[in-house]
Amino acid sequence: MMLYNLKDPQEQVSFTQAVRQGLGREQGLFFPSSLPHFEDIDTLLDMPFNQRSSEIISAVIGDEFSKEQVDALVEQAFQFQAPLAKVTDTISALELFHGPTLAFKDFGGRFMAQCLAAIRDDEKITILTATSGDTGAAVAHAFYGLENINVVILYPKGKISSLQEKLFCTLGGNIHTLAVDGTFDDCQALVKQSFDDLELISKFGLNSANSINISRLLAQTCYYFEAVAQLPKAQRQQAVISVPSGNFGNLTAGLLAKAMGLPVKRFIAATNENDTVPRYLESGQWSPNVTVPTLSNAMDVSQPNNWPRVEELIKGQNWSLADIGHGRLTDEDVKQSLTRLWEKDYLCEPHGAIAYQVLTEQLQEEEIGIFLCTAHPAKFKDSVDDILEMDIPLPAPLAKHAELPLLSHDISANHAELVDKMQHLLEI
C-alpha cells in the first residue's frame, strides 16, 4: 500500500511508514494511492466481523503484513462487537460503545496500538495527540503499559465531560495528560506545530494517534461494513448513514468503505453549532468560526483535520460534495432529540442524538436509516441525567476510574511550554 501527502504529492510512503510517521511534510495528511474494490460484496458481508475486517484490511495494506499477521492484529484490537439496535421501523442505531473505554475510538486506537507494537524496532516512541473527549481514553487504554511507548494527550481544560476526563487522566505510568487552557482547535494546533519541527520529531520519536493516522481510519471502515451486514440484503442498497461529525475522521472512514464497494446510498454529516462544514457545503466558503462549547463536546471542532481527505476521496471517485447530506443542531435541539429517543425506549447521548435528529429530517421514503452512537450515555451522565431526569448507572469501566484522582498537568496553549513540559515528563 502506497500513500501520498495531500500537501506534497511527491512524498510517498508505505503503510507502515505512514503509521510510524503520522503526518507528512507541511502537516500534510497521507492518502491511499489506490483502494481495493470488493465485487462480491454479499459474500464479504456474510462473514463474521473479525474475519471480514481482516479481509478488508489485508486487501488495503497488501503484502506489508502477512494475512496471519493481520488476523492477529484484528483479533487483538477488535474484542467487542458493534451491534445494530432498532429504534423505529426504518431507523437503527449502530452502537460503537461496547469497547473498553465505551466509545467508537476504541476500534481505531486499539488497532493503531497493535500496528505500532508490530512494526516498531527497539526505538522509543512518543504518541502526541489531541482529544476533544473520546480519543484520549481510547488511545490511553490502547497504549497503556506498552514497552518503550509514551503517550502525551492534550485536551481542552474544562471542555470535556468529567467522566471522559477520568477515563484517561487517572492511569499514570506511560500515559501523560495535559489540560490546555484553550479549545480543542488550540490543542490540535499544538500537535501540528510539533510535527512541523523535525528536531522535535527526532528527539521524542513523535507519532500521532489522532484520526490523522491512517491506521485508525482503516480500522474504522470495518464497522461500516458491519453495520450494513446486519441489514437484510433487500435493504442494503437503500442504507443512509448519519455520522455525528467533529474532526470528520468518522465520515472519512465511511466514505472509504463506500469507495471499496460497500452499498451505502448516501451519508449525512451531522454537526452541532460548530458548523464549518455544513456552511461550506451550502455556500462554498470555508470560514471557520471561533469554537463554541456544546453538550456534544467531542464535536466542538471548527477546523476539522480530516476534511481534505473527504474532498480528495470525492474527487478521486468522481462523486459530488452535494451528495453528502448535512445538518446542525443547537443544544436545545439536542435536548429535544434525546427526549424523543427516550420516548422510543432508546437511551442515547448528545452526539448520537444529533445524528438521529438530522437523519429523521432527511430520510426519504423507502430508505433505511442508520445513525452512529459513538459513546455510551453514561460518559455524559451529568447532562443526560439532567435532560431526561434520570440516574444512569455507571458501567464498570467508568465506575472504576470515577473514584481515582486526576493526574493531569495544566499548561497554556503555548508550544514552548508544551515542549518544556514534555521534556520534564519524559525526562529527555
CSV table of C-alpha atoms in Angstrom, one decimal, residues 84-85 87-88 90-94 238-244 264 266-271 325-329 337 341 351-365 367-373:
chain,number,residue,atom,x,y,z
A,84,LEU,CA,-27.3,-2.5,15.3
A,85,ALA,CA,-30.1,-1.6,17.6
A,87,VAL,CA,-35.1,2.3,17.2
A,88,THR,CA,-38.0,2.6,14.7
A,90,THR,CA,-36.8,2.3,9.4
A,91,ILE,CA,-34.0,3.6,11.7
A,92,SER,CA,-31.4,1.8,13.7
A,93,ALA,CA,-28.5,2.8,15.9
A,94,LEU,CA,-25.0,1.5,15.3
A,238,GLN,CA,-31.2,1.9,0.5
A,239,ALA,CA,-29.0,2.5,3.5
A,240,VAL,CA,-28.4,6.1,4.6
A,241,ILE,CA,-25.9,6.6,7.4
A,242,SER,CA,-25.9,9.7,9.6
A,243,VAL,CA,-22.5,10.4,11.2
A,244,PRO,CA,-22.0,12.8,14.2
A,264,VAL,CA,-24.5,2.8,1.1
A,266,ARG,CA,-25.6,8.3,0.9
A,267,PHE,CA,-24.0,9.7,4.0
A,268,ILE,CA,-25.1,12.6,6.2
A,269,ALA,CA,-22.7,14.8,8.1
A,270,ALA,CA,-24.4,15.9,11.3
A,271,THR,CA,-22.8,18.6,13.4
A,325,GLY,CA,-26.2,15.4,3.4
A,326,HIS,CA,-25.6,17.8,6.2
A,327,GLY,CA,-27.3,19.4,9.1
A,328,ARG,CA,-26.6,21.0,12.5
A,329,LEU,CA,-28.4,21.2,15.9
A,337,SER,CA,-33.8,14.8,20.3
A,341,LEU,CA,-35.3,8.9,21.6
A,351,HIS,CA,-23.6,13.1,19.8
A,352,GLY,CA,-25.8,10.2,18.7
A,353,ALA,CA,-28.9,12.4,19.3
A,354,ILE,CA,-27.6,14.9,16.7
A,355,ALA,CA,-27.1,12.1,14.1
A,356,TYR,CA,-30.5,10.7,14.8
A,357,GLN,CA,-32.4,14.0,14.5
A,358,VAL,CA,-30.7,15.1,11.3
A,359,LEU,CA,-31.4,11.6,9.9
A,360,THR,CA,-35.1,11.7,10.7
A,361,GLU,CA,-35.3,15.1,9.0
A,362,GLN,CA,-33.7,13.9,5.8
A,363,LEU,CA,-34.6,10.2,5.4
A,364,GLN,CA,-36.8,9.6,2.4
A,365,GLU,CA,-39.5,7.0,1.7
A,367,GLU,CA,-34.7,4.5,2.6
A,368,ILE,CA,-33.3,2.7,5.7
A,369,GLY,CA,-31.5,4.9,8.2
A,370,ILE,CA,-28.6,4.1,10.4
A,371,PHE,CA,-27.2,6.7,12.9
A,372,LEU,CA,-23.9,6.2,14.7
A,373,CYS,CA,-23.9,6.1,18.5
